[in-house]
Amino acid sequence: MYGSNVSADGLQHVSTLNFGDPFRKHEMHCRFKQKPPWPWLAITTSIGILVIAYLVGYIFHATVNRIAKVEDDYNKMMELKKKAEAADVAKSQFLATVSHEIRTPMNGVLGMLHMLMDTDLDVTQQDYVRTAQGSGKALVSLINEVLDQAKIESGRLELDAVQFDLRAILDDVLSLFSGKSQEKGVELAVYISDRVPEMLIGDPGRFRQIITNLMGNSMKFTEKGHIFVTVHLVEEVIGSTEVETSSENTLSGFPVTDRCSSWKGFKAFSQEGSTFPLSPPSDSINLIVSVEDTGVGIPPEAQSRVFTPFMQVGPSISRIHGGTGIGLSISKCLVGLMNGEIGFVSIPKTGSTFTFTAVFTNGCSNPNEYKSHKINNQSNSASTEFQGMTALVVDPRPVRAKVSRYHIQRLGISVEVVSDLNQGWSNISSGNGAIDIVLVEQEVWDRDSHLSSLFINNFKKIDRRTPPKLFILANFISTSRTSATTSGDNTPSIIMKPLRSSMLAASLQRAMGVGSKGNARNRELPALRNLLLGRKILIIDDNNVNLKVAAGALKKYGAEVECADSGKKAVSLLKPPHCFDACFMDIQMPEMDGFEATKLIREMEKHGETSVEAYDNVSNWHVPILAMTADVIQATHEECLKCGMDGYVSKPFEAEQLYREVSRFFQSVPNGNL
Amino acid sequence: MDRNHLKRQVDFMKRSFLDQGYLDEQFIQLEELQDDDNPNFVEEIVTLFFNDSARLLQNIEQALVSGPIDFPSLDNYMHQFKGSSSSIGAKRVKNECTRFKEYCTAGNAEGCLRTFVQVKQEHAILKTKLETYFQLAKQAGPSGTSGGQIR
């Protein structure tokens, strides 16, 4: 306390001491002994508060900045968005305008060219018009493609969902290309597996677009060999590893690429088999379509760019082949919209195979019934006369024979396949299955002309009422066909490929149906004339058209025909005595139908008076009345007989049946002349 | 255009009708009935058919639209129409008629309405096609159609 070791900070507190004595003035000097320590707590606290305040200030500042920036950005974006929307609207308007404005005059041009073709033109002018038409059509398809591309890019493309027949679509596409394929000498074939249902629900137009595009490409780049389109169910194909690269096994004998490689990369297939069959709902049909060709192929460098729009393999392609290069990219988008994938494999100088999958729904109401549907359809379409016939196909190539068999089976004809003429002959002559039609591939026929003429000769010798009809399946019209080693009934007719069921049916009908009907007519016509010449016949039908047709037909055979259009009139006309030799009566008529009228007529005949002076003293009137019926079900024999009719014929008349029925009542006119 | 070319066109058109299933053999038979005595037989019949059928179709339409559907009378009308169509060989029309009748006998009004639309459509298509055909045939000359060729 006392002492002089003080800290020298100069702080001093002096306090006066007052003892109460005026003479003692004492002072107490207080000084610090030690330096004061730093006030750490205060310092720290204040620094802390400063720091915190600073940070808070900073955060505030940054936040405000950020908000300002974001608002700024937002404003900018709003503007840009408005601009983009305006651009989009402009694009739609552009699309709509282009669609209408460009297409209208274009269609006008094409329409006028079409009409020009119909006027009197000389050969040069026709040529010019045709060229102009070709260019016009190319331009229209170009515009359509570009518009499609634009539509797809803007996501505006929507697929239809309607019922359609796949086989009919492929027939159409085939007919589009058949002319060109015959010109080029390329064999065209389509095979659709039996397991694909008859009707599907999807967009037929777009599906056709894809196939047309692929086939068009193949057609462009193929000069020899074949183009083979196959349609299967994915389930059929997914497990198979058949590799058909051996030359003998392809459609035309030319080597092809291995189609399995074209779908190896598909994502849908890479899942292991166990998950796949479970996933698709029972109604959806997963199709896999392959277009295989033996063309020039795509060089490896170009293969990665194949699906890019506006890319062609080389700059010269568009000059040589035309086209804009958009087709494949559109096809890819369309396939994507159909929930499928598209891929290809291509080997230069060997060919390419493009494959795609697509998902449709089953269009048949009851999927279990589609097979019976198919049979029904087959018998509906123009070919009830073919049902139950057997055909023999002579073709050494199994793939091609399979295609021929598929098309022929669609008509309801069962098919046997043999690989050469000798075997074919043994099949025909063994005769345990009566063969009605023989179809021989042109290749087989041309291979050995001696054998083929022997074949024809043997045909003539077949001891059967209707010898089988012989056809040659030809790819292109070759002038050497006129080497007619035979002539007459058995010259084989030629059926041009590509095979299409409708065309096949028509050719067969023409050669067989009309032929046999024509033969029958030629046989029966004089006979029918003999029966009907000069006979007075009454026709009753309430339908004017039927009346006129039936009358026309009977008049042709020389009969005298009178018409009436109701049952009542029939009864009054057929009241004995009358001079009608026979009556054809329609059944379903208003007021009084055919049965009723006939009953009344028979009653009249029983109780009617007979006048001796007329008509050969006939005491029993019985005018032959034949029913004309459109439905076989409606007029069964018993029903007709019950009311007194003498038979029935179908409406419209069928020559053979007519002859059969009429010959029961009429004897031939002795001096019948042709 | 010379006669032969026109005749070929006419023939070609007819073959295409046959191939596409619009007409069937009955039409060919009709053409056979046409000869010098009846030079316009086919056209007359076809015109008669279209006049008649227009009336029938109207009747059917009325019956379908007004009130509860009377299936038996519908069936009657359709029977008539089907009969005429098969007489001239209008195959597609006839097929649609058959379908209509099936729905009719089953009492399925929905189906009837739907098929009727098809019937009308096929009828209209055939009418246009045949009109073009006859015009062309007239241009080709009196024996433009193949009537009288097969005797």
XYZ file of N, CA, C and O in Angstrom, chain A residues 398-542:
580
model
N -38.284 -71.662 -100.805
C -39.267 -71.750 -99.726
C -39.817 -70.398 -99.293
O -41.009 -70.256 -99.018
N -38.954 -69.372 -99.275
C -39.445 -68.068 -98.809
C -40.511 -67.533 -99.760
O -41.577 -67.079 -99.347
N -40.224 -67.634 -101.042
C -41.162 -67.115 -102.029
C -42.436 -67.941 -102.023
O -43.538 -67.419 -102.170
N -42.246 -69.280 -101.867
C -43.435 -70.140 -101.838
C -44.317 -69.793 -100.649
O -45.542 -69.822 -100.726
N -43.677 -69.443 -99.534
C -44.455 -69.068 -98.342
C -45.326 -67.859 -98.642
O -46.491 -67.798 -98.246
N -44.759 -66.888 -99.341
C -45.536 -65.692 -99.692
C -46.712 -66.052 -100.589
O -47.851 -65.629 -100.363
N -46.437 -66.877 -101.613
C -47.513 -67.274 -102.527
C -48.599 -68.005 -101.760
O -49.787 -67.745 -101.923
N -48.170 -68.897 -100.880
C -49.144 -69.661 -100.095
C -50.008 -68.733 -99.252
O -51.226 -68.888 -99.190
N -49.388 -67.731 -98.635
C -50.137 -66.799 -97.787
C -51.242 -66.111 -98.583
O -52.395 -66.050 -98.156
N -50.884 -65.614 -99.776
C -51.885 -64.878 -100.534
C -52.996 -65.779 -101.023
O -54.160 -65.397 -101.045
N -52.635 -67.011 -101.414
C -53.663 -67.908 -101.928
C -54.567 -68.363 -100.786
O -55.785 -68.476 -100.937
N -53.981 -68.587 -99.620
C -54.793 -69.044 -98.497
C -55.806 -67.992 -98.076
O -56.863 -68.305 -97.551
N -55.464 -66.736 -98.304
C -56.414 -65.679 -97.952
C -57.715 -65.821 -98.711
O -58.744 -65.298 -98.311
N -57.675 -66.500 -99.842
C -58.895 -66.674 -100.615
C -59.657 -67.904 -100.185
O -60.673 -68.231 -100.780
N -59.152 -68.612 -99.187
C -59.860 -69.808 -98.746
C -59.439 -71.064 -99.468
O -60.068 -72.110 -99.333
N -58.372 -70.970 -100.251
C -57.916 -72.158 -100.984
C -56.786 -72.782 -100.186
O -55.900 -72.084 -99.704
N -56.823 -74.110 -100.078
C -55.702 -74.744 -99.365
C -54.564 -74.997 -100.344
O -54.779 -75.247 -101.534
N -53.355 -74.927 -99.842
C -52.198 -74.888 -100.738
C -51.217 -75.991 -100.438
O -50.898 -76.259 -99.278
N -50.720 -76.618 -101.494
C -49.591 -77.543 -101.346
C -48.434 -76.953 -102.129
O -48.642 -76.343 -103.174
N -47.235 -77.189 -101.618
C -46.064 -76.627 -102.296
C -45.130 -77.754 -102.713
O -44.813 -78.634 -101.914
N -44.705 -77.720 -103.971
C -43.647 -78.653 -104.382
C -42.577 -77.827 -105.054
O -42.799 -76.667 -105.412
N -41.421 -78.454 -105.224
C -40.333 -77.613 -105.714
C -39.963 -77.813 -107.165
O -39.136 -77.078 -107.676
N -40.569 -78.755 -107.863
C -40.290 -78.798 -109.296
C -41.434 -79.462 -110.033
O -42.350 -80.014 -109.445
N -41.361 -79.410 -111.346
C -42.488 -79.842 -112.165
C -42.749 -81.338 -112.041
O -43.891 -81.775 -112.046
N -41.707 -82.121 -111.938
C -41.923 -83.574 -111.860
C -42.699 -83.950 -110.627
O -43.687 -84.696 -110.676
N -42.267 -83.366 -109.501
C -42.975 -83.647 -108.267
C -44.414 -83.163 -108.358
O -45.338 -83.807 -107.896
N -44.552 -81.990 -108.985
C -45.889 -81.438 -109.152
C -46.773 -82.383 -109.926
O -47.925 -82.639 -109.571
N -46.217 -82.909 -110.986
C -46.994 -83.827 -111.812
C -47.421 -85.048 -111.030
O -48.554 -85.505 -111.154
N -46.508 -85.581 -110.211
C -46.892 -86.768 -109.459
C -47.991 -86.444 -108.458
O -48.885 -87.242 -108.221
N -47.947 -85.230 -107.907
C -49.028 -84.835 -106.998
C -50.369 -84.768 -107.697
O -51.394 -85.178 -107.159
N -50.351 -84.200 -108.912
C -51.623 -84.040 -109.628
C -52.170 -85.393 -110.038
O -53.344 -85.700 -109.873
N -51.277 -86.194 -110.601
C -51.781 -87.436 -111.169
C -52.113 -88.453 -110.100
O -52.922 -89.338 -110.330
N -51.497 -88.312 -108.911
C -51.866 -89.269 -107.873
C -53.293 -89.044 -107.427
O -53.948 -89.939 -106.953
N -53.764 -87.821 -107.616
C -55.200 -87.557 -107.549
C -55.921 -87.843 -106.252
O -57.131 -87.826 -106.210
N -55.197 -88.114 -105.153
C -55.967 -88.344 -103.940
C -56.522 -87.036 -103.393
O -57.573 -86.998 -102.782
N -55.782 -85.931 -103.650
C -56.409 -84.637 -103.328
C -56.680 -83.941 -104.639
O -55.771 -83.635 -105.382
N -57.916 -83.695 -104.936
C -58.207 -83.136 -106.257
C -57.681 -81.713 -106.326
O -58.127 -80.840 -105.605
N -56.723 -81.515 -107.202
C -56.119 -80.192 -107.288
C -56.813 -79.387 -108.368
O -56.960 -79.853 -109.493
N -57.259 -78.173 -107.998
C -58.016 -77.371 -108.952
C -57.161 -76.371 -109.696
O -57.466 -75.984 -110.810
N -56.121 -75.895 -109.023
C -55.324 -74.839 -109.636
C -53.854 -75.193 -109.484
O -53.432 -75.655 -108.430
N -53.110 -74.960 -110.531
C -51.666 -75.167 -110.435
C -50.982 -73.851 -110.777
O -51.254 -73.247 -111.804
N -50.107 -73.411 -109.870
C -49.385 -72.170 -110.129
C -47.902 -72.478 -110.180
O -47.336 -73.025 -109.242
N -47.299 -72.093 -111.299
C -45.889 -72.415 -111.488
C -45.101 -71.118 -111.563
O -45.486 -70.178 -112.254
N -44.001 -71.049 -110.839
C -43.132 -69.882 -110.930
C -42.517 -69.788 -112.310
O -42.130 -70.802 -112.892
N -42.397 -68.582 -112.787
C -41.872 -68.386 -114.134
C -40.485 -68.995 -114.281
O -40.138 -69.563 -115.293
N -39.716 -68.866 -113.205
C -38.355 -69.367 -113.223
C -38.335 -70.854 -113.552
O -37.554 -71.328 -114.375
N -39.241 -71.601 -112.880
C -39.299 -73.045 -113.080
C -39.726 -73.349 -114.504
O -39.201 -74.239 -115.164
N -40.706 -72.577 -114.983
C -41.262 -72.820 -116.297
C -40.211 -72.591 -117.375
O -40.072 -73.371 -118.326
N -39.476 -71.475 -117.222
C -38.510 -71.124 -118.260
C -37.279 -72.006 -118.232
O -36.553 -72.083 -119.210
N -37.069 -72.629 -117.068
C -35.819 -73.353 -116.925
C -35.702 -74.447 -117.962
O -34.666 -74.696 -118.542
N -36.839 -75.137 -118.177
C -36.761 -76.270 -119.080
C -38.004 -76.261 -119.950
O -39.063 -76.710 -119.519
N -37.881 -75.735 -121.174
C -39.088 -75.585 -121.995
C -39.625 -76.933 -122.421
O -40.823 -77.114 -122.616
N -38.743 -77.907 -122.534
C -39.192 -79.244 -122.933
C -40.090 -79.827 -121.862
O -41.186 -80.329 -122.120
N -39.630 -79.682 -120.624
C -40.401 -80.196 -119.502
C -41.753 -79.506 -119.402
O -42.782 -80.137 -119.137
N -41.726 -78.200 -119.664
C -42.983 -77.465 -119.506
C -43.976 -77.842 -120.593
O -45.168 -77.956 -120.338
N -43.490 -78.049 -121.820
C -44.451 -78.436 -122.860
C -44.970 -79.839 -122.597
O -46.140 -80.143 -122.836
N -44.103 -80.687 -122.038
C -44.544 -82.018 -121.642
C -45.648 -81.916 -120.603
O -46.667 -82.617 -120.653
N -45.452 -80.997 -119.674
C -46.428 -80.748 -118.618
C -47.783 -80.385 -119.203
O -48.816 -80.928 -118.830
N -47.738 -79.457 -120.154
C -49.008 -79.004 -120.744
C -49.686 -80.155 -121.461
O -50.896 -80.349 -121.369
N -48.892 -80.936 -122.206
C -49.483 -82.067 -122.920
C -50.132 -83.036 -121.964
O -51.227 -83.538 -122.213
N -49.448 -83.283 -120.849
C -50.019 -84.197 -119.873
C -51.326 -83.659 -119.318
O -52.253 -84.401 -119.021
N -51.371 -82.347 -119.174
C -52.592 -81.724 -118.687
C -53.764 -82.062 -119.580
O -54.860 -82.348 -119.109
N -53.511 -81.967 -120.875
C -54.620 -82.233 -121.789
C -55.131 -83.650 -121.610
O -56.288 -83.949 -121.833
N -54.199 -84.527 -121.209
C -54.600 -85.912 -121.128
C -55.287 -86.262 -119.831
O -55.693 -87.394 -119.620
N -55.389 -85.283 -118.919
C -55.976 -85.626 -117.622
C -57.436 -86.005 -117.833
O -58.208 -85.277 -118.436
N -57.767 -87.124 -117.276
C -59.112 -87.627 -117.507
C -60.034 -87.149 -116.398
O -60.360 -87.889 -115.490
N -60.405 -85.911 -116.478
C -61.319 -85.405 -115.457
C -62.225 -84.393 -116.098
O -61.876 -83.756 -117.078
N -63.396 -84.212 -115.538
C -64.339 -83.263 -116.120
C -63.758 -81.855 -116.152
O -63.854 -81.168 -117.142
N -63.219 -81.444 -115.032
C -62.605 -80.115 -115.043
C -61.137 -80.251 -114.713
O -60.774 -80.341 -113.541
N -60.306 -80.256 -115.722
C -58.878 -80.373 -115.431
C -58.414 -79.142 -114.681
O -59.011 -78.072 -114.821
N -57.375 -79.273 -113.887
C -56.907 -78.121 -113.125
C -56.435 -77.014 -114.063
O -55.934 -77.280 -115.140
N -56.617 -75.814 -113.600
C -56.196 -74.667 -114.392
C -54.739 -74.373 -114.106
O -54.305 -74.413 -112.963
N -54.013 -74.037 -115.160
C -52.583 -73.807 -114.996
C -52.287 -72.314 -115.091
O -52.783 -71.627 -115.960
N -51.489 -71.825 -114.143
C -51.102 -70.419 -114.184
C -49.596 -70.304 -114.029
O -48.974 -71.131 -113.398
N -49.082 -69.247 -114.592
C -47.661 -68.976 -114.377
C -47.540 -67.690 -113.575
O -48.191 -66.693 -113.885
N -46.719 -67.736 -112.519
C -46.516 -66.546 -111.704
C -45.301 -65.826 -112.256
O -44.182 -66.326 -112.175
N -45.542 -64.681 -112.837
C -44.427 -64.008 -113.515
C -44.124 -62.690 -112.848
O -44.990 -62.022 -112.295
N -42.863 -62.332 -112.937
C -42.419 -61.090 -112.347
C -42.526 -59.917 -113.283
O -42.863 -58.826 -112.901
N -42.138 -60.134 -114.477
C -42.189 -59.038 -115.438
C -42.613 -59.577 -116.788
O -42.414 -60.737 -117.098
N -43.192 -58.674 -117.537
C -43.696 -59.084 -118.840
C -42.502 -59.294 -119.747
O -41.818 -58.348 -120.119
N -42.246 -60.516 -120.076
C -41.139 -60.752 -120.997
C -41.710 -61.128 -122.343
O -42.642 -61.911 -122.447
N -41.163 -60.542 -123.352
C -41.727 -60.771 -124.681
C -41.530 -62.199 -125.140
O -42.181 -62.661 -126.056
N -40.620 -62.900 -124.477
C -40.398 -64.269 -124.900
C -41.562 -65.170 -124.539
O -41.575 -66.333 -124.861
N -42.543 -64.592 -123.804
C -43.688 -65.390 -123.438
C -44.467 -65.815 -124.665
O -45.258 -66.743 -124.634
N -44.294 -65.066 -125.773
C -45.080 -65.402 -126.949
C -44.590 -66.659 -127.630
O -45.061 -67.043 -128.680
N -43.584 -67.282 -127.050
C -43.170 -68.571 -127.611
C -44.219 -69.591 -127.238
O -44.102 -70.315 -126.266
N -45.277 -69.582 -128.004
C -46.407 -70.453 -127.646
C -46.127 -71.843 -128.156
O -46.304 -72.140 -129.335
N -45.654 -72.686 -127.295
C -45.435 -74.059 -127.708
C -46.760 -74.772 -127.844
O -46.912 -75.739 -128.549
N -47.730 -74.271 -127.133
C -49.079 -74.827 -127.267
C -50.036 -73.675 -127.451
O -49.724 -72.534 -127.184
N -51.174 -74.000 -127.909
C -52.215 -72.981 -127.987
C -53.528 -73.671 -127.709
O -53.616 -74.883 -127.760
N -54.520 -72.887 -127.433
C -55.802 -73.527 -127.162
C -56.165 -73.433 -125.693
O -55.688 -72.581 -124.987
N -56.991 -74.349 -125.261
C -57.554 -74.210 -123.919
C -56.516 -74.219 -122.847
O -56.705 -73.656 -121.800
N -55.439 -74.927 -123.083
C -54.559 -75.146 -121.954
C -53.344 -74.259 -121.936
O -52.391 -74.540 -121.228
N -53.315 -73.202 -122.789
C -52.188 -72.272 -122.643
C -52.274 -71.660 -121.267
O -53.302 -71.113 -120.899
N -51.210 -71.744 -120.511
C -51.323 -71.230 -119.155
C -51.485 -69.709 -119.159
O -50.853 -69.014 -119.923
N -52.374 -69.237 -118.285
C -52.508 -67.794 -118.157
C -51.421 -67.298 -117.220
O -50.903 -68.028 -116.391
N -51.118 -66.026 -117.381
C -50.043 -65.472 -116.556
C -50.638 -64.597 -115.474
O -51.503 -63.766 -115.732
N -50.175 -64.797 -114.273
C -50.564 -63.906 -113.178
C -49.337 -63.094 -112.811
O -48.273 -63.650 -112.539
N -49.479 -61.786 -112.830
C -48.316 -60.943 -112.584
C -48.093 -60.793 -111.096
O -49.020 -60.634 -110.321
N -46.818 -60.793 -110.723
C -46.498 -60.471 -109.342
C -46.270 -58.986 -109.247
O -45.972 -58.356 -110.239
N -46.332 -58.316 -108.159
C -46.497 -58.870 -106.831
C -47.903 -59.386 -106.588
O -48.872 -58.822 -107.060
N -48.003 -60.466 -105.848
C -49.288 -61.085 -105.599
C -50.089 -60.251 -104.625
O -49.573 -59.803 -103.617
N -51.362 -60.062 -104.987
C -52.271 -59.426 -104.047
C -53.535 -60.242 -104.062
O -54.002 -60.603 -105.135
N -54.115 -60.476 -102.919
C -55.263 -61.385 -102.886
C -56.384 -60.950 -103.805
O -56.968 -61.768 -104.504
N -56.661 -59.636 -103.820
C -57.800 -59.201 -104.631
C -57.520 -59.445 -106.105
O -58.363 -59.942 -106.850
N -56.303 -59.118 -106.503
C -55.952 -59.266 -107.909
C -55.887 -60.739 -108.267
O -56.298 -61.145 -109.361
N -55.377 -61.520 -107.329
C -55.316 -62.958 -107.545
C -56.707 -63.526 -107.749
O -56.969 -64.294 -108.688
N -57.626 -63.092 -106.853
C -59.005 -63.573 -106.966
C -59.584 -63.192 -108.311
O -60.248 -63.991 -108.969
N -59.321 -61.941 -108.722
C -59.887 -61.490 -109.993
C -59.334 -62.315 -111.146
O -60.083 -62.751 -112.023
N -58.005 -62.555 -111.134
C -57.427 -63.334 -112.235
C -57.978 -64.743 -112.256
O -58.325 -65.276 -113.313
N -58.077 -65.328 -111.058
C -58.591 -66.689 -110.998
C -60.031 -66.736 -111.472
O -60.424 -67.622 -112.223
N -60.796 -65.744 -111.015
C -62.201 -65.702 -111.432
C -62.325 -65.591 -112.929
O -63.130 -66.267 -113.549
N -61.494 -64.704 -113.479
C -61.589 -64.506 -114.912
C -61.260 -65.773 -115.661
O -61.885 -66.136 -116.630
N -60.223 -66.456 -115.161
C -59.822 -67.642 -115.903
C -60.705 -68.825 -115.600
O -60.983 -69.635 -116.459
N -61.148 -68.903 -114.353
C -61.910 -70.073 -113.983
C -63.393 -69.774 -113.880
O -64.205 -70.406 -114.500
N -63.726 -68.778 -113.064
C -65.131 -68.470 -112.796
C -65.845 -68.094 -114.069
O -66.808 -68.715 -114.484
N -65.381 -67.050 -114.693
C -66.050 -66.647 -115.929
C -65.923 -67.747 -116.949
O -66.846 -68.038 -117.691
N -64.753 -68.340 -116.951
C -64.543 -69.426 -117.909
C -65.567 -70.511 -117.734
O -66.249 -70.910 -118.659
N -65.695 -70.948 -116.476
C -66.627 -72.053 -116.289
C -68.050 -71.571 -116.458
O -68.885 -72.261 -117.016
N -68.307 -70.354 -115.944
C -69.675 -69.846 -116.144
C -69.925 -69.635 -117.615
O -70.985 -69.924 -118.133
N -68.896 -69.104 -118.253
C -69.061 -68.863 -119.682
C -69.300 -70.147 -120.416
O -70.151 -70.243 -121.292
N -68.538 -71.169 -120.011
C -68.727 -72.466 -120.651
C -70.136 -72.959 -120.419
O -70.804 -73.442 -121.314
N -70.531 -72.810 -119.140
C -71.872 -73.296 -118.829
C -72.892 -72.537 -119.655
O -73.830 -73.104 -120.168
N -72.648 -71.217 -119.699
C -73.603 -70.422 -120.464
C -73.598 -70.841 -121.916
O -74.626 -70.929 -122.557
N -72.388 -71.079 -122.407
C -72.333 -71.476 -123.800
C -73.000 -72.807 -124.017
O -73.565 -73.075 -125.065
N -72.895 -73.658 -122.986
C -73.587 -74.921 -123.097
C -75.077 -74.721 -122.907
O -75.889 -75.248 -123.634
N -75.404 -73.977 -121.825
C -76.814 -73.887 -121.453
C -77.576 -72.913 -122.317
O -78.771 -73.012 -122.440
N -76.862 -71.931 -122.844
C -77.609 -70.882 -123.533
C -78.444 -71.427 -124.661
O -79.635 -71.163 -124.716
N -77.860 -72.212 -125.537
C -78.739 -72.771 -126.562
C -79.800 -73.656 -125.940
O -80.940 -73.665 -126.388
N -79.434 -74.370 -124.886
C -80.422 -75.243 -124.269
C -81.554 -74.446 -123.649
O -82.728 -74.777 -123.784
N -81.194 -73.367 -122.955
C -82.230 -72.519 -122.349
C -83.093 -71.887 -123.422
O -84.308 -71.762 -123.276
N -82.456 -71.510 -124.493
C -83.245 -70.939 -125.584
C -84.223 -71.971 -126.103
O -85.372 -71.666 -126.393
N -83.738 -73.189 -126.179
C -84.630 -74.242 -126.638
C -85.837 -74.383 -125.739
O -86.945 -74.665 -126.185
N -85.580 -74.225 -124.446
C -86.673 -74.404 -123.509
C -87.637 -73.230 -123.525
O -88.837 -73.398 -123.390
N -87.093 -72.030 -123.629
C -87.913 -70.852 -123.340
C -88.398 -70.109 -124.567
O -89.172 -69.174 -124.437
N -87.956 -70.540 -125.740
C -88.301 -69.756 -126.919
C -89.810 -69.695 -127.104
O -90.482 -70.725 -127.151
N -90.296 -68.467 -127.183
C -91.717 -68.316 -127.464
C -92.643 -68.568 -126.290
O -93.847 -68.438 -126.409
N -92.087 -68.933 -125.143
C -92.979 -69.176 -124.006
C -93.443 -67.860 -123.418
O -92.687 -66.901 -123.367
N -94.668 -67.861 -122.929
C -95.156 -66.654 -122.256
C -94.906 -66.797 -120.760
O -95.405 -67.727 -120.129
N -94.157 -65.872 -120.258
C -93.790 -65.987 -118.840
C -94.221 -64.736 -118.087
O -94.058 -63.624 -118.589
N -94.765 -64.943 -116.903
C -95.178 -63.824 -116.063
C -94.174 -63.658 -114.934
O -93.810 -64.641 -114.276
N -93.740 -62.422 -114.745
C -92.796 -62.173 -113.626
C -93.462 -61.240 -112.627
O -93.999 -60.193 -113.010
N -93.432 -61.652 -111.379
C -94.045 -60.831 -110.330
C -92.970 -60.391 -109.348
O -92.310 -61.219 -108.726
N -92.790 -59.094 -109.217
C -91.843 -58.585 -108.216
C -92.231 -57.142 -107.914
O -92.518 -56.378 -108.835
N -92.239 -56.781 -106.647
C -92.657 -55.417 -106.330
C -91.521 -54.414 -106.558
O -91.723 -53.208 -106.500
